[in-house]
Amino acid sequence: MLFQPLKARAKDLGNNTDFVHWVSPGDSLNRIARRYLPLTDAITIGELVREIRQLNGIQDSLIHPRQPLLIPLSQSTPVKATTIPKQPDFEARGIYINRFSMACQKMTRLLDRLIVFGGNTVILDGKDMSGRLSYPSRVALANEIGADASPVINDPAKLFHYLHQKGLHVSVRLVLFYDPLLAAKKPEVALQAIGTENQQAEIGKLEWVDPYQEVVQGYNLDIAKELAEMGVDEIQFDYIRFPTEKIFQNATCSLDEQGIPRYEIITDFLARARKALAPYKVLLSVDVFGIAAWGRLEDIRITGQKIEELAKHCDVICPMIYPSHFYSPFQGIPNPGSQPFLLISESCKRFSSFLNDTKVTLRPWIQAFPYGAENFDEEYILEELRALDQSNSRGWMLWSAGNAYDVAWKALDQWNKRSLEGITASSKFFRYY
């Protein structure tokens, strides 16, 4: 394939240099963009395709052999990101961005809004609940099962570098033991419900993998290390637990035959991850259920999340304190979803009691979605922020699975204005404690 330098056209690219790519049989704009993406300023293939079309005056995607195409190259070697170490107790203010938003211009819009309202952290999907990776991987098992078959970010190091340039702390979320893709491709490592009439028929419904299996642990550790090598600042483990669904509570696990408590398996895995990631200077954080703050033995037995043990092997505990996810009635509260200040205040107080003698930071996820909250509006999120402001937590992360943050932006705008005006934190919601 031929390409040659062409004199830069200042009116199109400023100080950048255009190259000519001569189209070969079988070429497509996507294929061409994939080849040159590491040497351009574009973050996604779709973005570069749009730039190539605009630069060459292409109205559709039709190209033909021997057609010259200007390619907006901006560097001679691929960009490499470098982890920017932070102390665990820095005050993170961030949002979650899913794999689908990462693939389009929505991510840029979200980041711009986040920064305007004082945000400094972004949590991106590395491996989501589908078991799919957001980027092309060198991990052999990921290639084997097709986990990276549809990457939305073809040059993750460039993305991380871009985010660093915007002053953002980059955390990558890995969904660990809920992995329907791995379970389907490797049913021998999947959790299977016992007592079913036709267990073979259940294989098609497998979603969870066995946290005790070396294949499962090694796979997730390899992905975490790969991302750390690419220059992320934080690895955040989600679904670092056993399932809570009744059909899985008595699932066949390799550890059950040995009588090992589930919390020991989860804790041992985290300790192993801590050791594996130590050379990369990344923060290690874990997502836990909000109800874990109550330390109930039955919850620990089922999920394997024992906070005081997890805290020995991570930098940040990230409880998912979504008021609407507490069952009704909870602790005498008839409608927990309508009590954001109360639930978050009490949860943070209880989580802090587990962490008082540690150096681990408490950084909660808070609800930025309307599910289960009849009164969800900007005041709802303000109540959550007030509760955190009066707690021992450090910062916050807003969760909306669909990345719908319009209400959150309004809340943050009000929060910033009230902070500037020196208005003391108060709550309009009734307190039960």
Coordinates of C-alpha atoms in Angstrom, one line a residue:
M1 CA 0.0 0.0 0.0
L2 CA 1.4 3.4 -0.9
F3 CA 1.3 6.6 1.0
Q4 CA 3.4 9.8 0.7
P5 CA 3.7 13.1 2.5
L6 CA 1.7 16.0 1.1
K7 CA 2.4 19.6 2.0
A8 CA 0.3 20.7 5.0
R9 CA -2.8 22.7 4.2
A10 CA -3.0 25.3 6.9
K11 CA -6.6 26.2 6.2
D12 CA -7.6 22.6 7.0
L13 CA -5.2 21.3 9.7
G14 CA -3.1 24.2 11.0
N15 CA 0.3 22.9 11.8
N16 CA -0.6 19.2 11.2
T17 CA 0.7 17.3 8.2
D18 CA -1.6 15.6 5.7
F19 CA -0.6 12.4 4.1
V20 CA -1.9 10.8 0.9
H21 CA -3.2 7.3 1.1
W22 CA -3.9 5.6 -2.2
V23 CA -6.9 3.4 -2.0
S24 CA -6.3 -0.3 -2.7
P25 CA -8.9 -2.9 -3.7
G26 CA -10.9 -4.0 -0.7
D27 CA -10.2 -0.8 1.2
S28 CA -13.0 0.9 3.2
L29 CA -13.0 4.2 5.1
N30 CA -13.3 2.2 8.3
R31 CA -10.3 0.0 7.5
I32 CA -8.2 3.0 6.5
A33 CA -9.2 4.9 9.6
R34 CA -8.2 1.9 11.7
R35 CA -4.8 1.8 10.2
Y36 CA -4.0 5.5 10.8
L37 CA -5.9 6.1 14.0
P38 CA -2.8 5.9 16.3
L39 CA -1.1 8.7 14.3
T40 CA -4.0 11.2 14.4
D41 CA -5.8 13.3 17.0
A42 CA -9.0 11.3 16.6
I43 CA -10.1 9.1 19.5
T44 CA -12.4 6.7 17.7
I45 CA -12.5 5.2 14.2
G46 CA -15.9 6.9 13.6
E47 CA -14.4 10.3 14.5
L48 CA -11.5 9.7 12.1
V49 CA -13.8 8.6 9.3
R50 CA -15.8 11.8 9.7
E51 CA -12.6 13.8 9.5
I52 CA -11.4 12.0 6.4
R53 CA -14.7 12.5 4.6
Q54 CA -14.7 16.2 5.5
L55 CA -11.1 16.7 4.4
N56 CA -11.6 15.0 1.1
G57 CA -15.1 16.2 0.3
I58 CA -16.6 12.7 0.4
Q59 CA -20.4 12.9 0.7
D60 CA -20.9 9.2 1.4
S61 CA -18.6 6.3 2.2
L62 CA -17.9 5.2 -1.4
I63 CA -14.2 5.2 -2.4
H64 CA -12.5 3.5 -5.4
P65 CA -9.1 1.9 -6.0
R66 CA -6.2 4.4 -6.8
Q67 CA -8.2 7.2 -5.3
P68 CA -5.9 9.5 -3.3
L69 CA -7.2 10.3 0.2
L70 CA -5.8 13.0 2.5
I71 CA -5.2 11.6 6.0
P72 CA -4.9 14.1 8.9
L73 CA -1.8 12.7 10.6
S74 CA -0.6 14.6 13.7
Q75 CA 2.3 12.6 14.9
S76 CA 4.8 10.1 13.6
T77 CA 4.5 7.6 16.5
P78 CA 1.5 6.5 18.6
V79 CA 0.7 8.4 21.7
K80 CA 1.5 6.7 25.0
A81 CA -0.3 7.5 28.2
T82 CA 1.4 7.5 31.6
T83 CA -0.4 6.9 34.9
I84 CA -0.7 10.0 37.0
P85 CA -0.4 8.7 40.6
K86 CA -2.7 10.3 43.2
Q87 CA -3.2 9.8 46.9
P88 CA -6.2 7.7 47.6
D89 CA -7.9 10.4 49.6
F90 CA -8.0 13.0 46.8
E91 CA -11.5 14.4 46.4
A92 CA -12.8 12.7 43.3
R93 CA -15.9 14.1 41.6
G94 CA -16.9 12.0 38.7
I95 CA -19.3 10.2 36.5
Y96 CA -19.6 6.8 34.9
I97 CA -19.4 6.6 31.1
N98 CA -20.5 3.3 29.5
R99 CA -19.1 1.4 26.6
F100 CA -21.7 2.8 24.1
S101 CA -21.2 6.4 25.1
M102 CA -17.4 5.9 24.7
A103 CA -18.0 5.0 21.1
C104 CA -19.5 8.3 20.0
Q105 CA -19.4 12.1 20.5
K106 CA -21.7 11.7 23.6
M107 CA -18.5 11.1 25.6
T108 CA -17.0 14.4 24.7
R109 CA -20.2 16.2 25.5
L110 CA -20.4 14.5 28.9
L111 CA -16.8 15.3 29.7
D112 CA -17.2 18.9 28.8
R113 CA -20.2 19.2 31.1
L114 CA -18.5 17.4 33.9
I115 CA -15.5 19.8 33.8
V116 CA -17.8 22.8 33.7
F117 CA -19.4 21.8 36.9
G118 CA -16.1 21.0 38.7
G119 CA -15.7 17.3 38.0
N120 CA -12.2 15.8 37.9
T121 CA -12.8 12.0 37.5
V122 CA -14.2 9.8 34.8
I123 CA -15.0 6.1 35.3
L124 CA -15.0 4.2 32.0
D125 CA -16.0 0.7 31.1
G126 CA -13.1 -1.6 30.5
K127 CA -15.2 -4.8 30.7
D128 CA -18.9 -4.3 31.2
M129 CA -21.8 -6.6 32.2
S130 CA -21.9 -8.2 28.8
G131 CA -18.3 -9.5 29.3
R132 CA -17.2 -7.4 26.3
L133 CA -14.0 -5.3 26.4
S134 CA -14.1 -1.8 25.2
Y135 CA -10.7 -2.0 23.5
P136 CA -8.5 -4.5 21.5
S137 CA -6.8 -6.8 23.9
R138 CA -3.6 -8.9 23.9
V139 CA -5.0 -11.2 26.6
A140 CA -5.1 -14.7 25.0
L141 CA -8.4 -15.7 26.6
A142 CA -10.1 -12.5 25.6
N143 CA -9.1 -13.2 22.0
E144 CA -10.2 -16.8 22.3
I145 CA -13.8 -16.0 23.5
G146 CA -14.2 -12.9 21.4
A147 CA -14.4 -10.5 24.3
D148 CA -12.6 -7.8 22.3
A149 CA -14.3 -8.6 19.0
S150 CA -16.1 -5.3 18.9
P151 CA -13.9 -2.6 20.5
V152 CA -15.4 0.9 20.8
I153 CA -12.0 2.4 21.5
N154 CA -9.2 1.2 19.2
D155 CA -6.5 3.2 20.8
P156 CA -7.1 3.3 24.5
A157 CA -3.7 4.8 25.4
K158 CA -4.5 7.8 23.3
L159 CA -7.9 8.1 25.0
F160 CA -6.3 8.1 28.4
H161 CA -3.7 10.6 27.3
Y162 CA -6.5 12.8 26.0
L163 CA -8.4 12.6 29.3
H164 CA -5.2 13.4 31.2
Q165 CA -4.8 16.5 29.0
K166 CA -8.3 17.6 30.1
G167 CA -7.1 17.3 33.8
L168 CA -9.2 14.2 34.5
H169 CA -8.4 11.2 36.8
V170 CA -9.0 8.1 34.7
S171 CA -10.6 5.1 36.4
V172 CA -11.5 2.0 34.4
R173 CA -14.3 -0.3 35.7
L174 CA -13.9 -4.0 35.3
V175 CA -17.0 -6.2 35.9
L176 CA -15.4 -9.3 37.4
F177 CA -17.5 -12.3 38.2
Y178 CA -20.7 -11.5 36.4
D179 CA -19.5 -12.5 32.9
P180 CA -22.1 -14.1 30.6
L181 CA -19.7 -14.2 27.7
L182 CA -17.0 -16.1 29.6
A183 CA -19.7 -18.3 31.2
A184 CA -21.1 -19.2 27.8
K185 CA -17.8 -19.9 26.1
K186 CA -16.3 -21.7 29.1
P187 CA -19.2 -23.4 30.9
E188 CA -16.8 -25.4 33.0
V189 CA -15.9 -22.2 35.0
A190 CA -19.5 -21.0 35.3
L191 CA -21.7 -21.1 38.4
Q192 CA -24.6 -23.5 37.8
A193 CA -27.7 -23.6 39.9
I194 CA -28.2 -26.9 41.6
G195 CA -31.4 -28.9 41.9
T196 CA -32.7 -28.0 38.4
E197 CA -34.5 -30.7 36.5
N198 CA -32.4 -30.1 33.3
Q199 CA -29.1 -28.6 34.3
Q200 CA -27.8 -28.8 30.7
A201 CA -30.6 -26.5 29.7
E202 CA -29.4 -24.0 32.2
I203 CA -26.0 -23.6 30.5
G204 CA -27.5 -21.2 28.0
K205 CA -28.6 -19.0 30.9
L206 CA -25.3 -18.9 32.6
E207 CA -24.2 -15.4 33.7
W208 CA -21.9 -15.8 36.7
V209 CA -18.4 -17.4 36.8
D210 CA -16.8 -19.1 39.7
P211 CA -14.5 -16.6 41.5
Y212 CA -12.5 -19.5 42.9
Q213 CA -11.4 -20.8 39.5
E214 CA -7.8 -19.9 38.5
V215 CA -9.0 -19.4 34.9
V216 CA -11.4 -16.7 36.1
Q217 CA -9.0 -15.0 38.4
G218 CA -6.1 -15.0 36.0
Y219 CA -8.3 -13.7 33.2
N220 CA -9.4 -10.7 35.1
L221 CA -6.0 -10.0 36.5
D222 CA -4.5 -10.1 33.0
I223 CA -7.0 -7.5 31.8
A224 CA -6.4 -5.3 34.9
K225 CA -2.6 -5.4 34.3
E226 CA -3.0 -4.7 30.6
L227 CA -5.0 -1.6 31.3
A228 CA -2.6 -0.4 34.0
E229 CA 0.2 -0.7 31.4
M230 CA -1.8 1.5 29.1
G231 CA -1.7 4.4 31.6
V232 CA -4.9 4.4 33.5
D233 CA -4.9 6.0 37.0
E234 CA -7.2 3.6 38.8
I235 CA -8.6 0.1 38.4
Q236 CA -12.1 -0.2 39.8
F237 CA -13.5 -3.7 40.4
D238 CA -17.2 -4.1 40.2
Y239 CA -19.2 -7.3 40.8
I240 CA -16.3 -8.5 43.0
R241 CA -18.7 -10.8 44.8
F242 CA -20.9 -13.9 44.5
P243 CA -24.4 -13.6 43.1
T244 CA -27.4 -12.7 45.4
E245 CA -30.1 -14.2 43.1
K246 CA -31.9 -17.0 44.9
I247 CA -31.2 -19.5 42.1
F248 CA -27.5 -18.9 42.5
Q249 CA -27.3 -18.8 46.3
N250 CA -26.8 -22.6 46.4
A251 CA -24.9 -22.7 43.1
T252 CA -22.2 -25.3 42.6
C253 CA -18.9 -23.6 43.4
S254 CA -15.5 -25.4 43.4
L255 CA -14.8 -23.9 46.8
D256 CA -18.0 -25.4 48.4
E257 CA -16.4 -28.8 48.5
Q258 CA -13.6 -27.4 50.6
G259 CA -15.8 -25.5 53.0
I260 CA -14.0 -22.2 52.4
P261 CA -16.1 -19.1 53.3
R262 CA -16.9 -17.0 50.3
Y263 CA -15.5 -13.8 51.8
E264 CA -12.1 -15.5 52.0
I265 CA -12.1 -16.2 48.3
I266 CA -13.1 -12.6 47.4
T267 CA -10.5 -11.2 49.8
D268 CA -7.7 -13.5 48.6
F269 CA -8.4 -12.5 45.0
L270 CA -8.2 -8.8 45.9
A271 CA -5.0 -9.4 47.8
R272 CA -3.6 -11.1 44.7
A273 CA -4.8 -8.2 42.5
R274 CA -3.1 -5.7 44.8
K275 CA 0.2 -7.5 44.5
A276 CA -0.1 -7.8 40.7
L277 CA -0.9 -4.1 40.2
A278 CA 1.6 -2.7 42.7
P279 CA 4.3 -2.1 40.1
Y280 CA 2.0 0.2 38.1
K281 CA 1.3 2.8 40.8
V282 CA -2.5 2.7 40.0
L283 CA -5.1 3.1 42.6
L284 CA -7.2 0.0 43.3
S285 CA -10.9 0.5 44.2
V286 CA -13.7 -1.9 44.8
D287 CA -17.5 -1.4 44.4
V288 CA -19.6 -2.9 47.2
F289 CA -23.3 -3.0 48.0
G290 CA -24.6 -0.1 50.1
I291 CA -26.2 -2.6 52.5
A292 CA -22.8 -4.0 53.3
A293 CA -22.4 -1.1 55.7
W294 CA -24.7 -3.0 58.1
G295 CA -22.2 -6.0 58.2
R296 CA -24.9 -8.6 58.4
L297 CA -23.6 -12.1 58.5
E298 CA -26.0 -13.5 56.0
D299 CA -25.0 -10.8 53.4
I300 CA -21.4 -11.6 54.0
R301 CA -22.0 -15.3 53.6
I302 CA -23.9 -14.9 50.3
T303 CA -21.9 -12.1 48.6
G304 CA -18.4 -12.6 50.1
Q305 CA -18.1 -8.9 50.7
K306 CA -16.6 -8.4 54.2
I307 CA -15.6 -4.7 54.3
E308 CA -13.0 -4.9 57.0
E309 CA -11.2 -7.7 55.0
L310 CA -11.5 -6.0 51.6
A311 CA -10.1 -2.8 53.2
K312 CA -6.8 -4.6 53.8
H313 CA -6.1 -4.9 50.1
C314 CA -7.3 -1.8 48.3
D315 CA -7.0 2.0 48.3
V316 CA -10.7 3.0 47.9
I317 CA -14.0 1.5 49.0
C318 CA -16.8 2.6 46.7
P319 CA -20.2 1.7 48.2
M320 CA -23.1 1.9 45.8
I321 CA -25.5 3.8 48.0
Y322 CA -28.6 4.0 45.9
P323 CA -31.5 4.7 48.2
S324 CA -34.0 3.1 45.8
H325 CA -32.1 -0.2 46.1
F326 CA -32.8 -0.6 49.8
Y327 CA -35.8 -2.9 50.3
S328 CA -39.0 -1.5 51.9
P329 CA -39.4 -1.3 54.8
F330 CA -35.7 -1.0 55.7
Q331 CA -34.8 -0.1 59.3
G332 CA -38.3 1.1 59.8
I333 CA -38.2 3.3 56.8
P334 CA -41.4 2.7 54.7
N335 CA -40.0 4.1 51.4
P336 CA -36.2 4.2 51.4
G337 CA -36.0 5.5 47.8
S338 CA -37.5 8.8 49.0
Q339 CA -34.9 9.3 51.8
P340 CA -31.6 10.0 50.0
F341 CA -30.1 12.1 52.9
L342 CA -31.0 9.6 55.5
L343 CA -29.8 6.5 53.6
I344 CA -26.5 8.0 52.5
S345 CA -25.7 9.6 55.9
E346 CA -26.3 6.4 57.8
S347 CA -24.5 4.2 55.3
C348 CA -21.4 6.5 55.3
K349 CA -21.4 6.5 59.1
R350 CA -21.4 2.7 59.2
F351 CA -18.8 2.3 56.4
S352 CA -16.6 4.7 58.2
S353 CA -16.6 2.6 61.3
F354 CA -15.0 -0.2 59.3
L355 CA -12.3 2.1 57.9
N356 CA -11.4 4.2 60.9
D357 CA -8.1 2.4 61.6
T358 CA -7.1 2.1 58.0
K359 CA -5.8 4.4 55.2
V360 CA -8.6 3.4 52.9
T361 CA -10.7 6.1 51.4
L362 CA -14.5 6.0 51.3
R363 CA -15.7 7.3 48.0
P364 CA -19.4 6.5 47.4
W365 CA -21.4 6.0 44.2
I366 CA -24.7 8.0 44.5
Q367 CA -27.9 7.7 42.6
A368 CA -28.3 9.8 39.5
F369 CA -31.2 7.9 38.0
P370 CA -35.0 8.0 38.7
Y371 CA -35.6 4.3 39.3
G372 CA -37.5 3.7 42.5
A373 CA -37.3 7.4 43.5
E374 CA -40.7 9.0 43.2
N375 CA -39.3 12.4 44.0
F376 CA -36.2 12.3 41.8
D377 CA -35.1 15.7 40.7
E378 CA -32.1 18.0 41.2
E379 CA -33.0 18.4 44.9
Y380 CA -32.8 14.7 45.3
I381 CA -29.2 14.7 44.2
L382 CA -28.5 17.8 46.3
E383 CA -29.7 15.8 49.3
E384 CA -27.2 13.1 48.5
L385 CA -24.4 15.7 48.1
R386 CA -25.3 17.3 51.4
A387 CA -25.2 13.9 53.1
L388 CA -21.7 13.2 51.7
D389 CA -20.6 16.7 52.6
Q390 CA -21.4 16.0 56.3
S391 CA -19.8 12.5 56.3
N392 CA -16.2 11.2 56.4
S393 CA -16.3 10.3 52.7
R394 CA -14.0 11.9 50.1
G395 CA -15.8 13.0 46.9
W396 CA -18.5 11.3 45.0
M397 CA -19.3 9.4 41.7
L398 CA -22.6 9.8 39.9
W399 CA -24.1 6.6 38.5
S400 CA -26.5 6.5 35.6
A401 CA -26.3 3.3 33.6
G402 CA -27.6 5.1 30.5
N403 CA -25.4 8.1 31.1
A404 CA -28.5 10.5 31.4
Y405 CA -27.0 13.2 33.6
D406 CA -29.2 16.2 32.8
V407 CA -30.8 16.3 36.3
A408 CA -27.3 15.8 37.8
W409 CA -25.9 18.8 35.9
K410 CA -28.7 21.0 37.3
A411 CA -28.0 19.7 40.8
L412 CA -24.3 20.4 40.5
D413 CA -25.0 23.9 39.2
Q414 CA -27.1 24.6 42.2
W415 CA -24.5 22.9 44.5
N416 CA -21.7 25.1 43.2
K417 CA -23.8 28.3 43.5
R418 CA -24.9 27.5 47.0
S419 CA -21.4 26.7 48.0
L420 CA -20.2 30.1 46.7
E421 CA -23.0 31.8 48.6
G422 CA -21.9 30.0 51.8
I423 CA -25.3 28.4 52.4
T424 CA -25.0 25.8 55.1
A425 CA -26.0 22.3 54.3
S426 CA -29.5 21.3 55.4
S427 CA -32.0 18.7 54.5
K428 CA -35.7 19.0 53.8
F429 CA -36.1 15.3 54.1
F430 CA -37.3 13.7 57.4
R431 CA -34.7 11.9 59.4
Y432 CA -35.5 8.6 61.2
Y433 CA -32.3 8.6 63.3

